[in-house]
XYZ file of N, CA and C in Angstrom:
825
model
N -16.178 14.370 -51.988
C -16.424 14.881 -50.627
C -15.119 14.807 -49.834
N -14.801 15.877 -49.183
C -13.564 15.921 -48.405
C -13.674 15.016 -47.185
N -12.590 14.340 -46.939
C -12.544 13.488 -45.739
C -11.861 14.276 -44.622
N -12.495 14.320 -43.491
C -11.929 15.047 -42.354
C -11.455 14.039 -41.311
N -10.202 14.147 -40.979
C -9.628 13.242 -39.983
C -9.779 13.838 -38.596
N -10.301 13.058 -37.707
C -10.465 13.495 -36.325
C -9.288 13.000 -35.491
N -8.627 13.914 -34.840
C -7.484 13.533 -34.008
C -7.936 12.647 -32.858
N -7.205 11.540 -32.665
C -7.535 10.608 -31.589
C -7.266 11.248 -30.236
N -8.224 11.145 -29.348
C -8.048 11.662 -27.998
C -7.333 10.630 -27.143
N -6.357 11.092 -26.384
C -5.641 10.185 -25.509
C -6.474 9.787 -24.308
N -6.069 8.710 -23.648
C -6.767 8.224 -22.456
C -5.765 7.512 -21.560
N -6.149 7.302 -20.325
C -5.264 6.653 -19.356
C -6.035 5.674 -18.494
N -5.476 4.488 -18.350
C -5.974 3.548 -17.357
C -4.774 3.069 -16.538
N -4.901 3.155 -15.241
C -3.830 2.750 -14.322
C -4.212 1.404 -13.716
N -3.301 0.441 -13.798
C -3.600 -0.916 -13.342
C -2.538 -1.392 -12.361
N -2.864 -2.450 -11.641
C -1.925 -3.073 -10.719
C -1.618 -4.488 -11.142
N -0.350 -4.886 -11.019
C 0.052 -6.235 -11.416
C -0.022 -7.229 -10.269
N -0.407 -6.767 -9.079
C -0.431 -7.648 -7.917
C 0.928 -7.718 -7.247
N 0.967 -8.347 -6.100
C 2.229 -8.482 -5.361
C 3.079 -9.587 -5.970
N 2.484 -10.759 -6.137
C 3.131 -11.864 -6.847
C 2.376 -12.009 -8.161
N 2.994 -11.612 -9.250
C 2.268 -11.446 -10.513
C 1.539 -12.705 -10.963
N 2.163 -13.866 -10.790
C 1.554 -15.109 -11.252
C 0.203 -15.325 -10.573
N -0.870 -15.239 -11.347
C -2.206 -15.484 -10.817
C -2.844 -14.297 -10.141
N -2.131 -13.185 -9.970
C -2.685 -12.036 -9.259
C -3.040 -10.877 -10.178
N -2.776 -11.012 -11.459
C -3.158 -9.975 -12.407
C -4.537 -10.316 -12.966
N -5.483 -9.400 -12.823
C -6.846 -9.685 -13.246
C -6.944 -9.746 -14.771
N -7.986 -10.406 -15.262
C -8.206 -10.513 -16.702
C -8.461 -9.143 -17.322
N -9.145 -8.264 -16.573
C -9.416 -6.926 -17.084
C -8.127 -6.127 -17.220
N -7.247 -6.267 -16.228
C -5.947 -5.598 -16.300
C -5.153 -6.086 -17.511
N -5.125 -7.391 -17.717
C -4.424 -7.951 -18.871
C -4.971 -7.387 -20.169
N -6.278 -7.254 -20.263
C -6.908 -6.750 -21.479
C -6.482 -5.316 -21.766
N -6.451 -4.472 -20.727
C -6.044 -3.079 -20.922
C -4.578 -2.984 -21.327
N -3.740 -3.840 -20.742
C -2.323 -3.839 -21.112
C -2.165 -4.239 -22.576
N -2.854 -5.280 -22.981
C -2.746 -5.786 -24.348
C -3.188 -4.758 -25.387
N -4.204 -3.976 -25.066
C -4.811 -3.078 -26.044
C -4.306 -1.639 -25.983
N -3.348 -1.372 -25.116
C -2.808 -0.010 -24.999
C -1.844 0.292 -26.143
N -1.742 1.568 -26.488
C -0.738 1.990 -27.467
C 0.649 1.956 -26.845
N 0.710 2.241 -25.562
C 1.971 2.236 -24.836
C 1.697 1.905 -23.376
N 2.603 1.152 -22.759
C 2.455 0.751 -21.357
C 3.663 1.253 -20.563
N 3.415 2.071 -19.567
C 4.476 2.520 -18.665
C 4.509 1.575 -17.462
N 5.702 1.165 -17.059
C 5.838 0.187 -15.988
C 6.578 0.773 -14.786
N 5.943 0.711 -13.617
C 6.583 1.056 -12.356
C 6.484 -0.155 -11.454
N 7.246 -1.186 -11.787
C 7.042 -2.499 -11.161
C 8.235 -2.943 -10.323
N 9.461 -2.663 -10.770
C 10.694 -3.019 -10.034
C 10.806 -4.515 -9.771
N 10.342 -5.307 -10.710
C 10.406 -6.761 -10.586
C 10.560 -7.314 -11.995
N 11.714 -7.919 -12.273
C 12.036 -8.357 -13.629
C 11.018 -9.359 -14.163
N 10.609 -10.295 -13.315
C 9.647 -11.306 -13.749
C 8.322 -10.649 -14.120
N 7.861 -9.738 -13.280
C 6.603 -9.053 -13.550
C 6.708 -8.197 -14.808
N 7.841 -7.542 -14.987
C 8.043 -6.730 -16.185
C 7.980 -7.590 -17.441
N 8.567 -8.787 -17.382
C 8.542 -9.678 -18.541
C 7.126 -10.155 -18.852
N 6.328 -10.350 -17.811
C 4.929 -10.740 -18.029
C 4.197 -9.643 -18.778
N 4.410 -8.397 -18.368
C 3.763 -7.264 -19.025
C 4.249 -7.118 -20.465
N 5.550 -7.292 -20.684
C 6.111 -7.155 -22.029
C 5.557 -8.214 -22.983
N 5.264 -9.394 -22.476
C 4.683 -10.434 -23.320
C 3.264 -10.068 -23.736
N 2.568 -9.362 -22.867
C 1.216 -8.917 -23.197
C 1.239 -7.756 -24.185
N 2.249 -6.905 -24.040
C 2.358 -5.741 -24.918
C 3.836 -5.331 -24.981
N 4.500 -5.579 -26.096
C 5.934 -5.265 -26.188
C 6.248 -3.777 -26.191
N 5.260 -2.931 -26.416
C 5.513 -1.488 -26.456
C 5.448 -0.921 -25.039
N 6.499 -1.214 -24.265
C 6.531 -0.825 -22.855
C 7.683 0.145 -22.590
N 7.499 0.957 -21.569
C 8.530 1.909 -21.152
C 8.669 1.829 -19.636
N 9.877 1.616 -19.140
C 10.112 1.573 -17.707
C 10.116 2.982 -17.127
N 9.648 3.079 -15.896
C 9.696 4.355 -15.175
C 10.831 4.384 -14.156
N 11.361 3.219 -13.840
C 12.375 3.123 -12.785
C 13.688 3.797 -13.153
N 13.897 4.089 -14.461
C 15.139 4.740 -14.855
C 15.218 6.172 -14.324
N 14.095 6.685 -13.846
C 14.062 8.052 -13.324
C 14.635 8.157 -11.910
N 14.787 7.009 -11.233
C 15.434 7.022 -9.924
C 16.936 7.236 -10.104
N 17.502 8.142 -9.327
C 18.938 8.409 -9.387
C 19.471 8.671 -7.982
N 20.733 8.306 -7.785
C 21.368 8.513 -6.488
C 21.381 9.999 -6.127
N 20.949 10.300 -4.906
C 20.954 11.665 -4.418
C 19.791 12.516 -4.894
N 18.913 11.945 -5.666
C 17.776 12.686 -6.229
C 16.546 12.494 -5.361
N 15.831 13.560 -5.108
C 14.630 13.494 -4.283
C 13.571 12.629 -4.948
N 12.920 11.785 -4.159
C 11.824 10.971 -4.698
C 10.672 11.841 -5.165
N 10.500 13.002 -4.555
C 9.425 13.902 -4.963
C 9.614 14.336 -6.419
N 10.869 14.608 -6.804
C 11.168 14.983 -8.187
C 10.937 13.796 -9.115
N 11.387 12.625 -8.683
C 11.211 11.417 -9.485
C 9.735 11.141 -9.749
N 8.910 11.250 -8.705
C 7.481 10.981 -8.866
C 6.836 11.978 -9.826
N 7.273 13.229 -9.761
C 6.726 14.239 -10.668
C 7.116 13.932 -12.109
N 8.334 13.485 -12.320
C 8.785 13.147 -13.662
C 8.042 11.927 -14.206
N 7.764 10.968 -13.360
C 6.970 9.810 -13.778
C 5.575 10.253 -14.217
N 4.977 11.115 -13.404
C 3.655 11.637 -13.718
C 3.658 12.355 -15.061
N 4.648 13.214 -15.255
C 4.732 13.991 -16.498
C 4.921 13.084 -17.708
N 5.729 12.041 -17.559
C 5.977 11.136 -18.683
C 4.680 10.444 -19.112
N 3.894 10.032 -18.150
C 2.618 9.370 -18.459
C 1.648 10.348 -19.106
N 1.523 11.524 -18.502
C 0.563 12.519 -18.999
C 0.941 13.008 -20.390
N 2.233 13.172 -20.669
C 2.673 13.628 -21.991
C 2.235 12.655 -23.079
N 2.264 11.358 -22.775
C 1.834 10.365 -23.763
C 0.337 10.466 -24.027
N -0.422 10.753 -22.991
C -1.862 10.939 -23.165
C -2.125 12.183 -24.009
N -1.404 13.249 -23.735
C -1.559 14.487 -24.509
C -1.263 14.260 -25.987
N -0.363 13.306 -26.256
C 0.014 13.010 -27.638
C -1.047 12.182 -28.351
N -2.143 11.897 -27.655
C -3.247 11.166 -28.277
C -3.162 9.663 -28.150
N -2.283 9.171 -27.287
C -2.118 7.725 -27.135
C -3.077 7.141 -26.110
N -3.408 5.894 -26.341
C -4.183 5.117 -25.374
C -3.167 4.513 -24.409
N -3.060 5.106 -23.230
C -1.967 4.799 -22.304
C -2.436 3.890 -21.178
N -1.577 2.929 -20.840
C -1.786 2.095 -19.650
C -0.543 2.249 -18.774
N -0.748 2.531 -17.505
C 0.356 2.611 -16.547
C 0.194 1.476 -15.551
N 1.166 0.587 -15.520
C 1.090 -0.605 -14.670
C 2.050 -0.482 -13.501
N 1.503 -0.624 -12.291
C 2.314 -0.518 -11.082
C 2.205 -1.801 -10.263
N 3.225 -2.016 -9.477
C 3.313 -3.171 -8.572
C 2.202 -3.127 -7.531
N 1.622 -4.286 -7.217
C 0.589 -4.350 -6.185
C -0.690 -3.677 -6.625
N -1.277 -2.896 -5.741
C -2.455 -2.080 -6.065
C -1.958 -0.723 -6.523
N -2.416 -0.231 -7.679
C -1.858 1.014 -8.228
C -2.221 2.266 -7.447
N -3.129 2.140 -6.482
C -3.507 3.307 -5.698
C -2.926 3.310 -4.300
N -2.126 2.295 -3.969
C -1.582 2.162 -2.613
C -0.084 2.452 -2.631
N 0.328 3.541 -1.980
C 1.727 3.962 -1.939
C 2.281 4.197 -3.344
N 1.461 4.721 -4.239
C 1.897 5.028 -5.598
C 1.511 6.475 -5.907
N 2.432 7.386 -5.711
C 2.166 8.802 -5.935
C 1.866 9.136 -7.399
N 2.660 8.635 -8.376
C 2.431 9.024 -9.774
C 1.080 8.578 -10.332
N 0.533 7.494 -9.828
C -0.750 7.015 -10.357
C -1.856 8.021 -10.073
N -1.919 8.510 -8.858
C -2.938 9.496 -8.499
C -2.681 10.825 -9.217
N -1.411 11.221 -9.283
C -1.076 12.479 -9.922
C -1.410 12.485 -11.399
N -1.116 11.371 -12.083
C -1.377 11.292 -13.517
C -2.875 11.307 -13.808
N -3.649 10.567 -13.027
C -5.093 10.541 -13.229
C -5.688 11.930 -13.035
N -5.256 12.624 -12.009
C -5.776 13.969 -11.748
C -5.469 14.915 -12.907
N -4.235 14.871 -13.412
C -3.849 15.777 -14.491
C -4.603 15.468 -15.779
N -4.767 14.185 -16.075
C -5.473 13.800 -17.301
C -6.942 14.211 -17.220
N -7.547 14.008 -16.069
C -8.947 14.410 -15.903
C -9.107 15.918 -16.004
N -8.128 16.673 -15.522
C -8.175 18.129 -15.629
C -8.108 18.584 -17.081
N -7.541 17.742 -17.948
C -7.487 18.048 -19.375
C -8.803 17.685 -20.072
N -9.728 17.118 -19.310
C -11.005 16.729 -19.883
C -10.951 15.393 -20.604
N -9.907 14.608 -20.331
C -9.739 13.312 -20.975
C -10.040 12.177 -19.998
N -10.277 11.002 -20.550
C -10.658 9.844 -19.733
C -9.462 9.290 -18.970
N -9.652 9.071 -17.693
C -8.624 8.450 -16.860
C -9.302 7.668 -15.752
N -8.851 6.449 -15.523
C -9.438 5.621 -14.465
C -8.392 4.690 -13.881
N -8.715 4.117 -12.740
C -7.833 3.177 -12.063
C -8.580 1.868 -11.827
N -7.884 0.764 -12.067
C -8.426 -0.558 -11.764
C -7.773 -1.076 -10.486
N -8.514 -1.771 -9.647
C -7.921 -2.299 -8.420
C -6.968 -3.452 -8.696
N -6.012 -3.615 -7.798
C -5.084 -4.736 -7.878
C -4.905 -5.346 -6.504
N -4.304 -6.514 -6.448
C -4.057 -7.172 -5.161
C -2.897 -6.469 -4.464
N -3.171 -5.973 -3.265
C -2.185 -5.193 -2.518
C -1.509 -6.036 -1.437
N -0.506 -5.442 -0.809
C 0.170 -6.114 0.306
C -0.809 -6.359 1.456
N -1.772 -5.444 1.628
C -2.751 -5.626 2.696
C -3.646 -6.828 2.427
N -4.021 -7.040 1.170
C -4.814 -8.216 0.823
C -4.051 -9.486 1.166
N -2.763 -9.504 0.828
C -1.930 -10.672 1.134
C -1.784 -10.857 2.636
N -1.630 -9.755 3.358
C -1.469 -9.801 4.814
C -2.681 -10.436 5.483
N -3.869 -10.016 5.066
C -5.102 -10.568 5.643
C -5.163 -12.078 5.440
N -4.772 -12.522 4.233
C -4.816 -13.948 3.935
C -3.722 -14.725 4.663
N -2.504 -14.208 4.654
C -1.365 -14.934 5.221
C -1.413 -15.014 6.749
N -1.902 -13.945 7.393
C -1.921 -13.921 8.858
C -3.270 -14.335 9.434
N -4.256 -14.537 8.575
C -5.580 -14.942 9.056
C -6.261 -13.867 9.873
N -6.058 -12.615 9.479
C -6.630 -11.484 10.220
C -7.895 -11.000 9.521
N -8.960 -10.867 10.271
C -10.194 -10.266 9.752
C -10.250 -8.827 10.266
N -10.060 -7.830 9.398
C -10.047 -6.437 9.855
C -11.337 -6.016 10.548
N -12.430 -6.730 10.293
C -13.719 -6.362 10.881
C -13.916 -6.935 12.278
N -13.068 -7.862 12.671
C -13.290 -8.505 13.971
C -13.084 -7.538 15.129
N -11.952 -6.870 15.143
C -11.653 -5.914 16.201
C -11.614 -4.471 15.693
N -11.737 -4.322 14.404
C -11.462 -3.031 13.802
C -9.989 -2.962 13.461
N -9.602 -2.004 12.658
C -8.225 -1.950 12.192
C -7.792 -0.507 11.984
N -6.605 -0.183 12.456
C -5.984 1.108 12.175
C -4.776 0.847 11.284
N -4.725 1.538 10.157
C -3.694 1.314 9.162
C -3.056 2.650 8.803
N -1.726 2.732 8.874
C -1.056 4.012 8.633
C 0.411 3.796 8.267
N 0.983 4.805 7.639
C 2.396 4.770 7.267
C 3.238 5.144 8.490
N 4.324 4.437 8.672
C 5.102 4.539 9.910
C 5.579 5.953 10.220
N 6.180 6.612 9.255
C 6.739 7.941 9.506
C 5.647 8.988 9.698
N 4.596 8.899 8.882
C 3.487 9.857 9.005
C 2.916 9.832 10.418
N 2.806 8.648 10.991
C 2.264 8.526 12.351
C 3.168 9.216 13.362
N 4.477 9.048 13.208
C 5.412 9.653 14.161
C 5.394 11.173 14.089
N 5.144 11.714 12.912
C 5.186 13.158 12.727
C 3.896 13.862 13.135
N 2.780 13.105 13.234
C 1.477 13.713 13.494
C 0.909 13.247 14.833
N -0.073 13.974 15.308
C -0.665 13.665 16.611
C -1.828 12.684 16.460
N -1.507 11.478 15.998
C -2.521 10.430 15.871
C -2.715 9.737 17.213
N -3.854 9.085 17.359
C -4.157 8.341 18.574
C -4.362 6.863 18.248
N -3.734 6.014 19.018
C -3.889 4.574 18.841
C -5.019 4.041 19.706
N -5.730 3.067 19.173
C -6.710 2.330 19.952
C -6.197 0.897 20.059
N -5.677 0.499 21.219
C -5.085 -0.839 21.346
C -6.086 -1.976 21.204
N -7.380 -1.655 21.211
C -8.384 -2.696 20.986
C -8.511 -3.036 19.504
N -7.928 -2.221 18.651
C -7.936 -2.471 17.207
C -6.606 -3.070 16.766
N -6.632 -3.828 15.681
C -5.405 -4.328 15.077
C -4.664 -3.156 14.439
N -3.368 -3.045 14.701
C -2.551 -1.969 14.134
C -1.728 -2.517 12.965
N -1.829 -1.859 11.801
C -1.023 -2.223 10.639
C -0.160 -1.016 10.292
N 1.140 -1.161 10.495
C 2.070 -0.040 10.348
C 2.954 -0.295 9.130
N 2.691 0.446 8.067
C 3.391 0.238 6.803
C 4.770 0.902 6.796
N 5.692 0.279 6.074
C 7.057 0.802 5.895
C 7.738 1.069 7.230
N 7.636 0.117 8.134
C 8.217 0.277 9.460
C 9.739 0.396 9.385
N 10.354 -0.135 8.339
C 11.799 -0.036 8.185
C 12.273 1.368 7.856
N 11.327 2.261 7.545
C 11.671 3.644 7.227
C 11.116 4.614 8.259
N 10.720 4.097 9.418
C 10.110 4.942 10.442
C 11.016 6.105 10.820
N 10.522 7.321 10.634
C 11.284 8.504 10.973
C 12.102 9.073 9.830
N 12.151 8.385 8.686
C 12.927 8.842 7.533
C 12.110 9.872 6.769
N 12.674 11.049 6.535
C 11.900 12.120 5.905
C 12.668 12.885 4.845
N 13.800 12.364 4.387
C 14.624 13.116 3.441
C 14.096 13.062 2.024
N 13.276 12.031 1.710
C 12.806 11.780 0.343
C 13.970 11.561 -0.618
N 15.109 11.172 -0.052
C 16.255 10.847 -0.893
C 16.184 9.393 -1.324
N 17.256 8.900 -1.903
C 17.298 7.508 -2.316
C 17.281 6.622 -1.073
N 16.417 5.632 -1.066
C 16.223 4.815 0.120
C 17.237 3.684 0.173
N 17.513 3.204 1.377
C 18.342 2.026 1.543
C 17.634 1.078 2.499
N 18.130 -0.146 2.574
C 17.437 -1.190 3.307
C 17.707 -1.163 4.814
N 18.521 -0.249 5.287
C 18.811 -0.187 6.726
C 17.625 0.417 7.477
N 17.237 -0.247 8.552
C 16.104 0.280 9.308
C 16.525 1.484 10.150
N 15.554 2.287 10.485
C 15.821 3.495 11.271
C 15.729 3.141 12.755
N 16.866 3.052 13.395
C 16.919 2.631 14.798
C 16.132 3.588 15.696
N 16.281 4.882 15.461
C 15.575 5.857 16.287
C 14.067 5.707 16.137
N 13.601 5.446 14.920
C 12.169 5.279 14.687
C 11.624 4.052 15.384
N 12.354 2.952 15.321
C 11.918 1.722 15.988
C 11.887 1.911 17.506
N 12.884 2.609 18.024
C 12.933 2.858 19.465
C 11.724 3.679 19.899
N 11.382 4.689 19.114
C 10.240 5.524 19.437
C 8.940 4.738 19.355
N 8.813 3.877 18.365
C 7.617 3.052 18.261
C 7.486 2.115 19.455
N 8.591 1.562 19.883
C 8.547 0.662 21.036
C 8.071 1.421 22.269
N 8.551 2.647 22.455
C 8.132 3.456 23.600
C 6.631 3.746 23.536
N 6.142 4.114 22.352
C 4.719 4.453 22.180
C 3.848 3.241 22.458
N 4.219 2.102 21.878
C 3.395 0.901 22.012
C 3.407 0.353 23.445
N 4.534 0.475 24.119
C 4.630 -0.075 25.469
C 3.852 0.755 26.488
N 3.367 1.925 26.070
C 2.472 2.689 26.941
C 1.068 2.080 26.966
N 0.764 1.228 25.976
C -0.582 0.681 25.839
C -0.635 -0.842 25.857
N 0.486 -1.475 25.558
C 0.519 -2.940 25.479
C 1.538 -3.482 26.479
N 1.321 -4.697 26.963
C 2.336 -5.311 27.832
C 3.608 -5.581 27.043
N 4.730 -5.599 27.724
C 6.021 -5.764 27.064
C 6.128 -7.075 26.307
N 5.399 -8.101 26.767
C 5.478 -9.407 26.117
C 4.381 -9.617 25.074
N 3.649 -8.552 24.725
C 2.594 -8.661 23.710
C 3.224 -9.070 22.380
N 2.699 -10.114 21.767
C 3.276 -10.610 20.518
C 2.939 -9.689 19.349
N 3.960 -9.275 18.612
C 3.774 -8.469 17.413
C 4.371 -9.224 16.239
N 4.091 -8.749 15.019
C 4.449 -9.513 13.826
C 5.130 -8.605 12.804
N 6.269 -9.027 12.303
C 6.924 -8.364 11.175
C 6.596 -9.178 9.934
N 6.013 -8.518 8.944
C 5.450 -9.243 7.799
C 5.940 -8.685 6.466
N 6.192 -9.596 5.530
C 6.462 -9.226 4.140
C 5.717 -10.196 3.238
N 4.930 -9.668 2.323
C 4.186 -10.501 1.383
C 5.151 -11.178 0.412
N 4.768 -12.342 -0.089
C 5.584 -13.057 -1.065
C 5.534 -12.332 -2.407
N 6.693 -12.006 -2.952
C 6.744 -11.318 -4.240
C 7.079 -12.257 -5.388
N 7.427 -13.500 -5.055
C 7.747 -14.504 -6.075
C 6.877 -15.733 -5.847
N 6.374 -16.342 -6.906
C 5.466 -17.486 -6.773
C 6.047 -18.665 -5.995
N 7.359 -18.861 -6.064
C 7.977 -20.034 -5.443
C 8.361 -19.815 -3.988
N 8.194 -18.606 -3.487
C 8.589 -18.297 -2.119
C 7.385 -17.821 -1.322
N 7.339 -18.221 -0.062
C 6.230 -17.815 0.789
C 6.473 -16.466 1.436
N 5.509 -15.990 2.189
C 5.673 -14.710 2.888
C 6.672 -14.844 4.034
N 7.220 -13.712 4.463
C 8.085 -13.689 5.646
C 7.251 -13.257 6.836
N 7.166 -14.118 7.825
C 6.372 -13.840 9.018
C 7.230 -14.092 10.249
N 7.536 -13.025 10.963
C 8.380 -13.127 12.160
C 7.591 -12.624 13.361
N 7.396 -13.480 14.337
C 6.648 -13.127 15.542
C 7.601 -12.990 16.717
N 7.420 -11.940 17.505
C 8.305 -11.722 18.650
C 7.622 -10.775 19.637
N 8.073 -10.748 20.894
C 7.458 -9.864 21.889
C 7.787 -8.405 21.622
N 6.911 -7.529 22.046
C 7.069 -6.096 21.827
C 8.407 -5.578 22.334
N 8.881 -6.097 23.483
C 10.121 -5.578 24.055
C 11.335 -5.840 23.161
N 11.153 -6.669 22.119
C 12.259 -6.985 21.224
C 12.168 -6.234 19.894
N 11.269 -5.253 19.816
C 11.053 -4.537 18.555
C 12.325 -3.858 18.042
N 13.081 -3.251 18.930
C 14.271 -2.504 18.485
C 15.369 -3.412 17.946
N 15.240 -4.712 18.164
C 16.253 -5.655 17.680
C 15.887 -6.291 16.349
N 14.680 -6.022 15.841
C 14.272 -6.638 14.586
C 14.946 -5.920 13.412
N 14.957 -6.548 12.266
C 15.637 -6.016 11.084
C 14.653 -5.909 9.912
N 13.804 -4.900 9.906
C 12.857 -4.754 8.794
C 13.549 -4.292 7.521
N 12.916 -4.564 6.390
C 13.408 -4.087 5.100
C 12.489 -2.970 4.609
N 12.698 -2.537 3.379
C 11.880 -1.463 2.828
C 10.424 -1.870 2.644
N 10.145 -3.179 2.539
C 8.766 -3.625 2.300
C 8.147 -4.284 3.530
N 8.786 -4.145 4.690
C 8.267 -4.765 5.910
C 7.083 -3.977 6.482
N 6.132 -4.721 7.010
C 4.973 -4.144 7.689
C 4.932 -4.687 9.109
N 4.670 -3.814 10.071
C 4.537 -4.245 11.456
C 3.058 -4.382 11.800
N 2.695 -5.534 12.357
C 1.314 -5.788 12.760
C 1.273 -5.965 14.273
N 0.418 -5.189 14.918
C 0.247 -5.284 16.367
C -1.169 -5.784 16.622
N -1.321 -7.049 17.020
C -2.666 -7.600 17.244
C -3.417 -6.880 18.355
N -4.728 -6.973 18.293
C -5.614 -6.324 19.258
C -5.448 -6.897 20.664
N -5.731 -6.062 21.650
C -5.786 -6.532 23.038
C -7.113 -7.210 23.337
N -8.022 -7.160 22.386
C -9.357 -7.724 22.608
C -10.410 -6.631 22.515
N -11.647 -7.037 22.470
C -12.738 -6.076 22.335
C -12.891 -5.214 23.594
N -13.225 -3.942 23.435
C -13.455 -3.078 24.602
C -14.801 -3.383 25.242
N -15.067 -2.741 26.370
C -16.361 -2.916 27.034
C -17.486 -2.333 26.182
N -18.704 -2.771 26.460
C -19.862 -2.229 25.746
C -20.117 -0.782 26.145
N -20.628 -0.015 25.200
C -20.992 1.377 25.453
C -22.480 1.387 25.816
N -22.741 1.433 27.111
C -24.108 1.253 27.587
C -25.058 2.363 27.122
N -24.558 3.596 27.029
C -25.414 4.712 26.614
C -25.885 4.516 25.172
N -24.984 4.108 24.296
C -25.356 3.896 22.895
C -26.333 2.737 22.763
N -26.092 1.681 23.527
C -27.010 0.549 23.492
C -28.417 0.987 23.900
N -28.491 1.810 24.961
C -29.793 2.275 25.448
C -30.509 3.101 24.386
N -29.766 3.938 23.658
C -30.377 4.758 22.611
C -30.911 3.912 21.470
N -30.320 2.727 21.283
C -30.779 1.818 20.239
C -31.851 0.863 20.751
N -32.183 1.005 22.041
C -33.192 0.129 22.614
C -32.706 -1.288 22.811
N -31.405 -1.445 23.037
C -30.811 -2.772 23.189
C -30.164 -2.928 24.558
N -29.970 -4.169 24.949
C -29.247 -4.464 26.183
C -27.972 -5.225 25.826
N -27.063 -5.257 26.786
C -25.802 -5.964 26.551
C -26.049 -7.441 26.281
N -27.020 -8.002 26.974
C -27.330 -9.414 26.802
C -27.819 -9.715 25.387
N -28.546 -8.774 24.807
C -29.092 -8.983 23.462
C -28.012 -8.992 22.374
N -26.949 -8.233 22.600
C -25.930 -8.118 21.546
C -24.690 -8.924 21.838
N -24.646 -9.596 22.974
C -23.499 -10.432 23.293
C -23.327 -11.498 22.223
N -22.112 -11.582 21.707
C -21.848 -12.537 20.635
C -21.736 -11.902 19.277
N -22.194 -10.643 19.149
C -22.072 -9.972 17.853
C -20.597 -9.688 17.564
N -20.048 -10.363 16.554
C -18.619 -10.257 16.200
C -17.736 -10.447 17.419
N -18.155 -11.336 18.307
C -17.432 -11.516 19.568
C -16.406 -12.642 19.467
N -16.525 -13.421 18.407
C -15.619 -14.570 18.281
C -14.879 -14.517 16.973
């Protein structure tokens, strides 16, 4: 009887290594890394890369695609293509990215979409993100006042509206106003910071305390937390991974019409998430 060999279908799972790899990589993520035919790494952290290599030595870095003067848009497309090509070749592929693989990671979403369009299996596993670390390190409960979270430059370019009663989380504040998609550097954008200070001071008092935050990326070092008044924003020195946090002004007044429609009074709901 003739033996018929069935070609192996490729697959993709995208995982996150966490912000500080030690203790932040889930057991499920480790299992997928160990059992993959090939692991693509977009981690930019030597220690984290070595952890992944110990789990599976058949690894390929994606960071070599970054080049001076080259658009990040091109780099991200090449990363996506490299991952998808391996899946097309019938490999069981794992793509491991720093932090949460779905947060500020263009190639992860692009690769999953392309693989699914081919009718092949592709999924993403959650990882510990900078926002998870921020909530823990700063003791912020996003549900207490509500939370608005956005990328610094995107906010400046679009007609978004701020609610000062909500906690503001502004990602990549060190790149505010940067739109070239060229190779990034650690110098903050002075014009962007100045514009943010103007916008925020329309809604907050000048002495309102704000926070410049960076999650710990190494197990032996803690997070960077710098607190200062809003009027000093233009003098701060954010890096590429800095996040600006603007605490809430407090809860707004009750909406009496909505309460009435629910058959409630202000006295009945006083204290609900009030502390």
